[in-house]
CSV table of C-alpha atoms in Angstrom, one decimal:
chain,number,residue,atom,x,y,z
A,28,ALA,CA,0.0,0.0,0.0
A,29,VAL,CA,1.1,3.6,-0.6
A,30,SER,CA,0.0,6.8,1.0
A,31,GLY,CA,-0.3,8.7,-2.3
A,32,TYR,CA,0.8,9.4,-5.8
A,33,ASP,CA,3.0,12.1,-7.4
A,34,MET,CA,1.7,13.7,-10.6
A,35,THR,CA,3.9,16.3,-12.3
A,36,PHE,CA,2.6,19.0,-14.7
A,37,SER,CA,5.2,21.0,-16.6
A,38,PRO,CA,4.5,23.4,-19.4
A,39,MET,CA,6.4,23.7,-22.7
A,40,LYS,CA,10.0,25.0,-22.3
A,41,SER,CA,9.1,28.3,-24.0
A,42,VAL,CA,6.4,29.0,-21.4
A,43,SER,CA,9.0,28.6,-18.6
A,44,ALA,CA,11.5,30.7,-20.6
A,45,LEU,CA,9.0,33.6,-21.1
A,46,TRP,CA,7.9,33.4,-17.4
A,47,ALA,CA,11.5,33.5,-16.3
A,48,ILE,CA,12.4,36.8,-17.9
A,49,ALA,CA,9.1,38.6,-18.0
A,50,ASP,CA,8.1,41.5,-15.8
A,51,LYS,CA,6.4,40.5,-12.6
A,52,TYR,CA,2.9,41.3,-13.9
A,53,THR,CA,3.3,39.1,-17.0
A,54,ALA,CA,5.1,36.4,-15.0
A,55,ASN,CA,2.3,36.3,-12.5
A,56,THR,CA,-0.2,36.0,-15.3
A,57,ILE,CA,1.6,33.1,-16.8
A,58,ALA,CA,2.0,31.4,-13.4
A,59,SER,CA,-1.7,31.9,-12.7
A,60,ILE,CA,-2.6,30.3,-16.0
A,61,HIS,CA,-0.3,27.4,-15.2
A,62,HIS,CA,-2.1,26.8,-11.9
A,63,ARG,CA,-5.5,27.0,-13.5
A,64,ALA,CA,-4.4,24.4,-16.1
A,65,VAL,CA,-3.2,22.1,-13.3
A,66,ALA,CA,-6.6,22.5,-11.6
A,67,SER,CA,-8.3,21.6,-14.9
A,68,ALA,CA,-6.2,18.5,-15.3
A,69,LEU,CA,-7.0,17.4,-11.8
A,70,GLU,CA,-10.7,17.9,-12.5
A,71,PHE,CA,-10.2,15.7,-15.6
A,72,VAL,CA,-8.6,13.0,-13.5
A,73,GLN,CA,-11.3,13.3,-10.9
A,74,LYS,CA,-14.1,12.9,-13.4
A,75,GLU,CA,-12.6,10.3,-15.7
A,76,ALA,CA,-10.0,8.2,-13.8
A,77,LEU,CA,-10.7,8.3,-10.0
A,78,PHE,CA,-12.3,5.1,-8.8
A,79,THR,CA,-12.2,3.0,-5.7
A,80,ARG,CA,-13.4,-0.6,-5.2
A,81,ASP,CA,-16.3,-2.2,-3.3
A,82,GLY,CA,-17.7,-5.6,-2.8
A,83,PHE,CA,-16.1,-9.0,-2.2
A,84,LYS,CA,-12.3,-8.7,-2.8
A,85,GLY,CA,-13.0,-5.3,-4.4
A,86,ILE,CA,-14.7,-6.8,-7.4
A,87,GLN,CA,-16.7,-3.7,-8.2
A,88,GLN,CA,-15.1,-0.5,-9.4
A,89,VAL,CA,-17.1,2.5,-8.2
A,90,LYS,CA,-17.0,6.3,-8.4
A,91,THR,CA,-15.7,8.5,-5.6
A,92,ARG,CA,-16.7,11.8,-4.1
A,93,GLY,CA,-13.5,13.4,-5.3
A,94,LEU,CA,-9.7,13.5,-4.8
A,95,ILE,CA,-7.6,15.0,-2.0
A,96,ALA,CA,-4.4,16.6,-3.4
A,97,ALA,CA,-1.8,19.2,-2.6
A,98,GLU,CA,0.1,21.2,-5.2
A,99,PHE,CA,3.8,22.1,-4.8
A,100,THR,CA,5.3,24.6,-7.2
A,101,HIS,CA,8.9,24.4,-8.3
A,102,PHE,CA,10.7,27.0,-10.3
A,103,ASP,CA,13.9,25.5,-11.7
A,104,THR,CA,15.7,22.3,-12.6
A,105,ARG,CA,18.7,20.8,-10.8
A,106,ALA,CA,20.9,22.5,-13.4
A,107,GLY,CA,19.4,25.9,-12.4
A,108,ASP,CA,17.5,26.4,-15.7
A,109,PRO,CA,14.0,27.9,-15.5
A,110,ASP,CA,11.4,25.2,-15.2
A,111,LEU,CA,8.0,26.3,-13.8
A,112,HIS,CA,6.3,23.0,-12.8
A,113,ALA,CA,4.0,21.5,-10.3
A,114,HIS,CA,4.2,18.3,-8.2
A,115,VAL,CA,0.7,17.3,-7.2
A,116,LEU,CA,0.6,14.8,-4.3
A,117,VAL,CA,-2.7,12.8,-4.7
A,118,SER,CA,-3.9,11.1,-1.5
A,119,ASN,CA,-4.5,7.4,-1.7
A,120,LYS,CA,-7.6,7.8,0.4
A,121,VAL,CA,-11.0,8.7,-1.2
A,122,GLN,CA,-14.7,8.3,-0.2
A,123,ASN,CA,-17.0,6.1,-2.2
A,124,GLU,CA,-20.5,7.5,-3.0
A,125,ASN,CA,-21.8,6.3,0.4
A,126,GLY,CA,-19.1,8.3,2.2
A,127,GLN,CA,-17.0,5.3,3.3
A,128,TRP,CA,-13.2,5.8,3.1
A,129,ARG,CA,-11.5,3.5,0.6
A,130,SER,CA,-8.2,3.4,-1.3
A,131,VAL,CA,-7.8,4.7,-4.8
A,132,ASP,CA,-7.9,2.1,-7.6
A,133,SER,CA,-4.4,2.8,-8.8
A,134,ARG,CA,-4.7,1.0,-12.2
A,135,ALA,CA,-7.3,3.5,-13.5
A,136,LEU,CA,-5.2,6.4,-12.2
A,137,HIS,CA,-2.0,5.2,-13.8
A,138,HIS,CA,-3.8,4.6,-17.1
A,139,ALA,CA,-4.9,8.3,-17.1
A,140,ILE,CA,-1.4,9.8,-16.5
A,141,ALA,CA,-0.7,10.5,-20.2
A,142,SER,CA,-4.2,11.8,-20.9
A,143,ALA,CA,-4.0,14.1,-17.9
A,144,GLY,CA,-0.7,15.5,-19.1
A,145,GLN,CA,-2.0,16.2,-22.6
A,146,PHE,CA,-5.1,17.8,-21.1
A,147,TYR,CA,-2.9,20.1,-19.1
A,148,ASN,CA,-0.9,20.9,-22.2
A,149,ALA,CA,-4.1,21.7,-24.2
A,150,GLN,CA,-5.4,23.9,-21.3
A,151,ILE,CA,-2.3,26.0,-20.8
A,152,LYS,CA,-2.0,26.5,-24.6
A,153,HIS,CA,-5.7,27.5,-24.9
A,154,LEU,CA,-5.5,29.9,-21.9
A,155,LEU,CA,-2.3,31.6,-23.1
A,156,GLU,CA,-3.8,32.0,-26.6
A,157,THR,CA,-7.1,33.5,-25.4
A,158,GLU,CA,-6.0,35.5,-22.4
A,159,MET,CA,-2.5,36.7,-23.5
A,160,GLY,CA,-2.8,36.6,-27.2
A,161,LEU,CA,0.2,34.3,-27.6
A,162,SER,CA,0.5,31.9,-30.6
A,163,PHE,CA,2.1,28.5,-30.8
A,164,THR,CA,4.0,26.5,-33.4
A,165,PRO,CA,4.7,22.8,-33.5
A,166,ARG,CA,8.4,21.8,-33.1
A,167,PHE,CA,9.5,18.2,-33.6
A,168,PRO,CA,12.4,17.3,-31.2
A,169,GLU,CA,12.7,13.9,-33.0
A,170,ALA,CA,11.2,12.7,-36.3
A,171,SER,CA,9.5,9.8,-34.6
A,172,LYS,CA,7.9,11.9,-31.8
A,173,GLN,CA,4.7,14.0,-31.6
A,174,PRO,CA,5.2,17.8,-31.9
A,175,ILE,CA,5.8,20.0,-28.9
A,176,TRP,CA,3.8,23.3,-29.2
A,177,GLU,CA,6.1,26.1,-28.3
A,178,ILE,CA,5.4,29.8,-28.1
A,179,ASP,CA,6.1,31.7,-31.4
A,180,GLY,CA,8.9,34.2,-31.1
A,181,VAL,CA,10.9,32.4,-28.3
A,182,PRO,CA,14.3,31.5,-29.9
A,183,GLN,CA,15.0,27.8,-30.1
A,184,HIS,CA,18.7,28.2,-29.1
A,185,LEU,CA,17.6,29.9,-25.9
A,186,LEU,CA,15.4,26.8,-25.1
A,187,GLN,CA,18.4,24.5,-25.9
A,188,GLN,CA,20.7,26.5,-23.6
A,189,TRP,CA,18.1,26.3,-20.9
A,190,SER,CA,17.7,22.5,-21.2
A,191,GLY,CA,20.9,21.7,-19.4
A,192,ARG,CA,19.8,18.5,-17.8
A,193,ARG,CA,18.6,17.0,-21.0
A,194,GLU,CA,21.7,18.0,-22.9
A,195,MET,CA,23.9,16.5,-20.2
A,196,ALA,CA,22.0,13.2,-20.5
A,197,ARG,CA,22.0,13.2,-24.3
A,198,PRO,CA,25.5,11.6,-24.8
A,199,LEU,CA,24.7,8.9,-22.3
A,200,TYR,CA,21.4,8.3,-24.0
A,201,LYS,CA,23.0,8.0,-27.4
A,202,LYS,CA,25.5,5.5,-26.0
A,203,ALA,CA,22.6,3.5,-24.4
A,204,VAL,CA,20.7,3.4,-27.8
A,205,ALA,CA,23.8,2.1,-29.6
A,206,ASN,CA,24.3,-0.6,-27.0
A,207,TYR,CA,20.6,-1.5,-27.3
A,208,ILE,CA,20.9,-1.9,-31.0
A,209,ALA,CA,24.1,-4.0,-30.7
A,210,THR,CA,22.4,-6.3,-28.2
A,211,HIS,CA,18.9,-6.6,-29.8
A,212,GLY,CA,19.7,-6.0,-33.5
A,213,HIS,CA,17.1,-3.3,-33.8
A,214,ALA,CA,16.3,0.2,-32.6
A,215,PRO,CA,14.4,0.6,-29.3
A,216,GLY,CA,10.7,0.9,-29.4
A,217,VAL,CA,8.7,3.6,-27.7
A,218,ARG,CA,8.7,2.1,-24.2
A,219,ALA,CA,12.4,1.0,-24.4
A,220,ASN,CA,13.4,4.4,-25.7
A,221,HIS,CA,11.6,6.2,-22.9
A,222,ALA,CA,13.3,3.9,-20.3
A,223,LEU,CA,16.7,4.7,-21.8
A,224,TRP,CA,16.0,8.4,-21.6
A,225,GLN,CA,14.9,8.1,-18.0
A,226,GLN,CA,17.9,6.1,-17.0
A,227,ALA,CA,20.2,8.6,-18.7
A,228,ILE,CA,18.5,11.4,-16.8
A,229,LEU,CA,18.9,9.6,-13.5
A,230,ASP,CA,22.6,8.7,-14.2
A,231,THR,CA,23.4,12.4,-14.8
A,232,ARG,CA,21.4,13.7,-12.0
A,233,ASP,CA,23.2,16.3,-9.9
A,234,ALA,CA,22.6,17.0,-6.2
A,235,LYS,CA,20.0,19.6,-5.5
A,236,ARG,CA,21.2,23.2,-5.5
A,237,PRO,CA,21.0,25.4,-2.4
A,238,ALA,CA,17.6,27.1,-2.1
A,239,GLU,CA,17.4,30.6,-3.7
A,240,SER,CA,14.6,33.1,-3.8
A,241,LEU,CA,12.6,33.6,-6.9
A,242,ASP,CA,13.8,37.1,-7.2
A,243,ASP,CA,17.4,35.9,-7.2
A,244,LEU,CA,16.6,33.3,-9.8
A,245,ARG,CA,15.0,35.8,-12.0
A,246,THR,CA,18.0,38.1,-11.8
A,247,GLN,CA,20.2,35.1,-12.9
A,248,TRP,CA,17.9,34.1,-15.7
A,249,LYS,CA,17.7,37.6,-17.1
A,250,GLN,CA,21.5,37.9,-17.1
A,251,SER,CA,21.8,34.5,-18.7
A,252,ALA,CA,19.3,35.4,-21.4
A,253,ARG,CA,21.3,38.6,-22.2
A,254,GLU,CA,24.4,36.5,-22.6
A,255,ILE,CA,22.7,34.0,-24.9
A,256,LEU,CA,20.6,36.4,-27.0
A,257,GLY,CA,22.3,39.8,-26.5
A,258,GLN,CA,20.9,42.5,-24.2
A,259,THR,CA,18.6,44.2,-26.6
A,260,LYS,CA,17.0,41.1,-27.9
A,261,ALA,CA,16.6,39.6,-24.4
A,262,ASP,CA,15.1,42.8,-22.9
A,263,ASN,CA,12.6,43.1,-25.8
A,264,LEU,CA,11.7,39.4,-26.0
A,265,VAL,CA,8.4,39.6,-24.1
A,266,SER,CA,7.1,42.5,-26.1
A,267,ASN,CA,8.2,41.0,-29.4
A,268,VAL,CA,6.6,37.6,-28.5
A,269,LEU,CA,3.3,39.4,-27.8
A,270,LYS,CA,3.5,41.2,-31.1
A,271,VAL,CA,4.2,37.9,-33.0
A,272,GLY,CA,1.3,36.3,-31.3
A,273,LEU,CA,-1.3,38.8,-32.5
A,274,LYS,CA,-0.1,38.3,-36.1
A,275,ALA,CA,0.4,34.5,-36.0
A,276,GLN,CA,-2.8,33.5,-34.3
A,277,ALA,CA,-4.7,33.8,-37.6
A,278,GLN,CA,-2.6,31.1,-39.1
A,279,GLN,CA,-4.0,28.4,-36.7
A,280,PRO,CA,-7.7,27.6,-37.5
A,281,PHE,CA,-10.6,27.5,-35.1
A,282,PHE,CA,-12.2,24.1,-34.9
A,283,ASP,CA,-15.2,23.7,-37.1
A,284,GLY,CA,-17.4,20.7,-36.3
A,285,GLN,CA,-18.7,20.4,-39.8
A,286,ARG,CA,-15.4,20.9,-41.6
A,287,ASN,CA,-12.9,19.3,-39.2
A,288,LEU,CA,-14.7,16.5,-37.4
A,289,GLU,CA,-13.9,13.6,-39.6
A,290,GLN,CA,-10.3,14.8,-40.3
A,291,ALA,CA,-9.6,15.2,-36.6
A,292,ALA,CA,-11.1,11.7,-35.9
A,293,ARG,CA,-8.9,10.1,-38.5
A,294,GLN,CA,-5.8,11.9,-37.2
A,295,ALA,CA,-6.6,10.8,-33.6
A,296,VAL,CA,-7.1,7.1,-34.7
A,297,GLU,CA,-3.9,7.2,-36.7
A,298,LEU,CA,-2.0,8.6,-33.7
A,299,ALA,CA,-3.4,6.1,-31.3
A,300,MET,CA,-2.8,3.1,-33.5
A,301,SER,CA,0.6,4.2,-34.6
A,302,ARG,CA,2.3,2.6,-31.6
A,303,ARG,CA,0.1,-0.5,-31.1
A,304,SER,CA,-2.2,-3.0,-32.8
A,305,SER,CA,-5.0,-2.5,-30.3
A,306,ILE,CA,-6.0,0.5,-28.1
A,307,ARG,CA,-8.1,1.2,-25.1
A,308,ASP,CA,-10.1,4.2,-23.9
A,309,ASN,CA,-7.1,6.0,-22.4
A,310,HIS,CA,-5.2,5.8,-25.7
A,311,VAL,CA,-8.2,7.3,-27.5
A,312,SER,CA,-8.5,10.1,-24.9
A,313,THR,CA,-4.9,11.0,-25.2
A,314,ALA,CA,-4.9,11.0,-29.0
A,315,VAL,CA,-8.0,13.1,-29.3
A,316,ILE,CA,-6.6,15.7,-26.9
A,317,GLN,CA,-3.3,15.8,-28.8
A,318,THR,CA,-5.1,16.1,-32.1
A,319,LEU,CA,-7.2,19.0,-30.9
A,320,GLN,CA,-4.1,21.0,-30.1
A,321,ASN,CA,-3.9,21.6,-33.9
A,322,TYR,CA,-6.9,24.0,-33.5
A,323,ARG,CA,-7.9,27.0,-31.6
A,324,PHE,CA,-11.0,27.4,-29.4
A,325,ALA,CA,-12.7,30.6,-28.3
A,326,THR,CA,-13.9,29.2,-25.0
A,327,ASP,CA,-13.4,26.2,-22.7
A,328,GLU,CA,-16.9,25.0,-23.6
A,329,GLU,CA,-16.0,24.8,-27.3
A,330,PHE,CA,-13.0,22.6,-26.5
A,331,VAL,CA,-15.1,20.3,-24.3
A,332,LEU,CA,-17.7,20.0,-27.0
A,333,ALA,CA,-15.1,19.4,-29.7
A,334,ARG,CA,-13.5,16.7,-27.6
A,335,ALA,CA,-16.8,14.9,-27.1
A,336,MET,CA,-17.7,15.1,-30.8
A,337,VAL,CA,-14.3,13.8,-32.0
A,338,THR,CA,-14.3,11.1,-29.4
A,339,LYS,CA,-17.8,9.9,-30.4
A,340,GLN,CA,-16.8,10.0,-34.1
A,341,VAL,CA,-13.7,7.8,-33.4
A,342,TYR,CA,-15.8,5.2,-31.6
A,343,ASP,CA,-18.8,5.2,-33.9
A,344,LYS,CA,-17.0,5.3,-37.3
A,345,HIS,CA,-13.4,4.0,-36.9
A,346,LEU,CA,-13.0,1.5,-34.1
A,347,ILE,CA,-13.9,-2.2,-33.8
A,348,VAL,CA,-14.5,-3.8,-30.4
A,349,LEU,CA,-12.2,-6.7,-29.7
A,350,THR,CA,-13.2,-7.5,-26.1
A,351,PRO,CA,-16.1,-10.0,-26.0
A,352,ALA,CA,-19.3,-8.8,-24.5
A,353,ASP,CA,-20.6,-10.4,-21.3
A,354,ASP,CA,-22.2,-13.7,-22.4
A,355,VAL,CA,-23.8,-14.5,-19.0
A,356,ASP,CA,-27.2,-13.2,-18.1
A,357,VAL,CA,-26.8,-11.7,-14.6
A,358,PRO,CA,-29.3,-9.9,-12.4
A,359,ALA,CA,-29.5,-6.1,-12.6
A,360,GLU,CA,-27.9,-5.9,-9.1
A,361,LEU,CA,-24.7,-7.3,-10.6
A,362,ARG,CA,-24.6,-4.9,-13.5
A,363,SER,CA,-23.1,-1.4,-13.5
A,364,GLU,CA,-24.7,1.8,-15.0
A,365,SER,CA,-23.3,0.9,-18.4
A,366,GLY,CA,-25.0,-2.5,-18.4
A,367,ALA,CA,-21.8,-4.5,-18.1
A,368,GLY,CA,-21.1,-6.8,-15.2
A,369,ILE,CA,-19.8,-5.2,-12.1
A,370,ASP,CA,-16.5,-6.9,-12.5
A,371,ARG,CA,-15.8,-4.9,-15.7
A,372,LYS,CA,-13.3,-2.2,-15.0
A,373,ALA,CA,-12.7,1.2,-16.7
A,374,ASN,CA,-10.3,0.9,-19.6
A,375,ASP,CA,-10.9,-2.9,-19.9
A,376,VAL,CA,-12.3,-2.9,-23.5
A,377,ALA,CA,-9.8,-3.2,-26.4
A,378,TYR,CA,-10.3,-1.8,-29.9
A,379,THR,CA,-8.7,-1.9,-33.2
A,380,THR,CA,-9.4,-0.8,-36.8
A,381,GLN,CA,-10.5,-2.7,-39.9
A,382,GLU,CA,-7.2,-1.6,-41.6
A,383,HIS,CA,-5.2,-3.4,-38.8
A,384,LEU,CA,-7.4,-6.5,-39.0
A,385,ASP,CA,-6.9,-6.6,-42.8
A,386,ALA,CA,-3.2,-6.2,-42.4
A,387,GLU,CA,-3.0,-9.0,-39.9
A,388,GLN,CA,-5.1,-11.2,-42.2
A,389,ASN,CA,-2.7,-10.6,-45.0
A,390,VAL,CA,0.2,-11.8,-42.8
A,391,VAL,CA,-1.7,-14.9,-41.9
A,392,ASP,CA,-2.7,-15.6,-45.5
A,393,SER,CA,1.0,-15.2,-46.6
A,394,THR,CA,2.0,-18.0,-44.3
A,395,GLN,CA,-0.3,-20.4,-46.1
A,396,GLU,CA,1.6,-20.2,-49.4
A,397,PRO,CA,5.4,-20.6,-49.3
A,398,GLN,CA,7.2,-17.6,-50.8
A,399,PRO,CA,10.9,-17.6,-52.0
A,400,LEU,CA,13.1,-15.4,-50.0
A,401,PHE,CA,16.6,-14.5,-51.2
A,402,VAL,CA,19.2,-13.4,-48.7
A,403,GLU,CA,22.9,-12.6,-49.5
A,404,SER,CA,25.4,-14.9,-47.9
A,405,THR,CA,27.2,-12.0,-46.4
A,406,ALA,CA,24.0,-11.0,-44.4
A,407,ILE,CA,23.8,-14.6,-43.1
A,408,ASP,CA,27.5,-14.5,-42.0
A,409,ARG,CA,26.9,-11.2,-40.2
A,410,ALA,CA,23.9,-12.7,-38.4
A,411,LEU,CA,25.8,-15.8,-37.3
A,412,ASP,CA,28.7,-13.7,-36.1
A,413,HIS,CA,26.3,-11.5,-34.2
A,414,TYR,CA,24.8,-14.5,-32.5
A,415,THR,CA,28.2,-15.8,-31.5
A,416,SER,CA,29.3,-12.5,-30.1
A,417,GLN,CA,26.1,-12.1,-28.0
A,418,HIS,CA,25.9,-15.7,-26.7
A,419,GLY,CA,29.5,-16.7,-26.4
A,420,PHE,CA,29.1,-19.8,-28.6
A,421,SER,CA,28.3,-20.7,-32.2
A,422,LEU,CA,25.4,-22.5,-33.7
A,423,ASN,CA,26.1,-26.1,-34.8
A,424,ALA,CA,26.2,-27.0,-38.5
A,425,GLY,CA,22.6,-28.2,-38.6
A,426,GLN,CA,21.4,-25.0,-37.1
A,427,GLU,CA,23.4,-22.9,-39.4
A,428,GLN,CA,22.0,-24.8,-42.4
A,429,MET,CA,18.4,-24.0,-41.2
């Protein structure tokens, strides 16, 4: 058992950079928007992912009266770079709908971590656009990753200079990737790649710096920005970013349900299915929120409505249910509000697309009819040498012939 869970919400690097060198009024506005986005993300978690268990051995997953959490604001990284972010400690204790104290069903909470993070990103982007007039542009840190929406007008080389921890870890990460490829014979997948990054970050982790006041940190960051950008450009950065935002916002379209609904649904499905052959509700939720960051919304209500519309379109028009329906006729007392058995948990249903089913069937069909495959002898020799170097012994003659 655990006493609670740590959820971290960190804005795009350009948000922290602008907050770090802005005047106090602008910085406080950005900080306020950050806290409101955190609160919205917690409301999202509370509504869609906070459950507890009731019944014999906790067989039934039930809703709660809400979460108990405390937010702690941090201003910098261990390397001293600006990094406005929040650590939210979520209590493991919740009340069920009858007021009885129970523990959080951690599986549902863990499944919602990615969706909550994307919901925070969408909220802070929306609030900065509508309340401060900022605009965002997608930047791709790596070809295989989804874009990070950064504020227009904040120089990329400033963000790189203020990403000290990541830059320190990069050489170790590249070495780990090379070792992985040498060991496994292929590049790391999404999960393995994430694990390699996390290990590199931990292995280069410095001790925490002595505590400093926010005023002292701001003074250091402004001086650092002047050294990186030049004094004039650094001192005028905030006003220039605001000017750029007013001109650039028109380039990102508002979401139009009639014109953009099907396109957004297709993009969300492609995004969710790009990393796996089957998906669940949390994957759909994350993908829809990510996709909607391509659009602007005049109000929070418009974003909520668009998310509901696109999500419904994804389920109704694009996904096929893989999880078998309950085939046992049970009394109403043993069914949840959805009609499923009370032992059915949130995020239990798996989905796929017809395109993936067709592709899998093509693979199965191809195994029924032998196909000639020509491989150069040098490739075979390399494979045999690789096996020997990795295992410390060679295959026998019969195995090599196969």
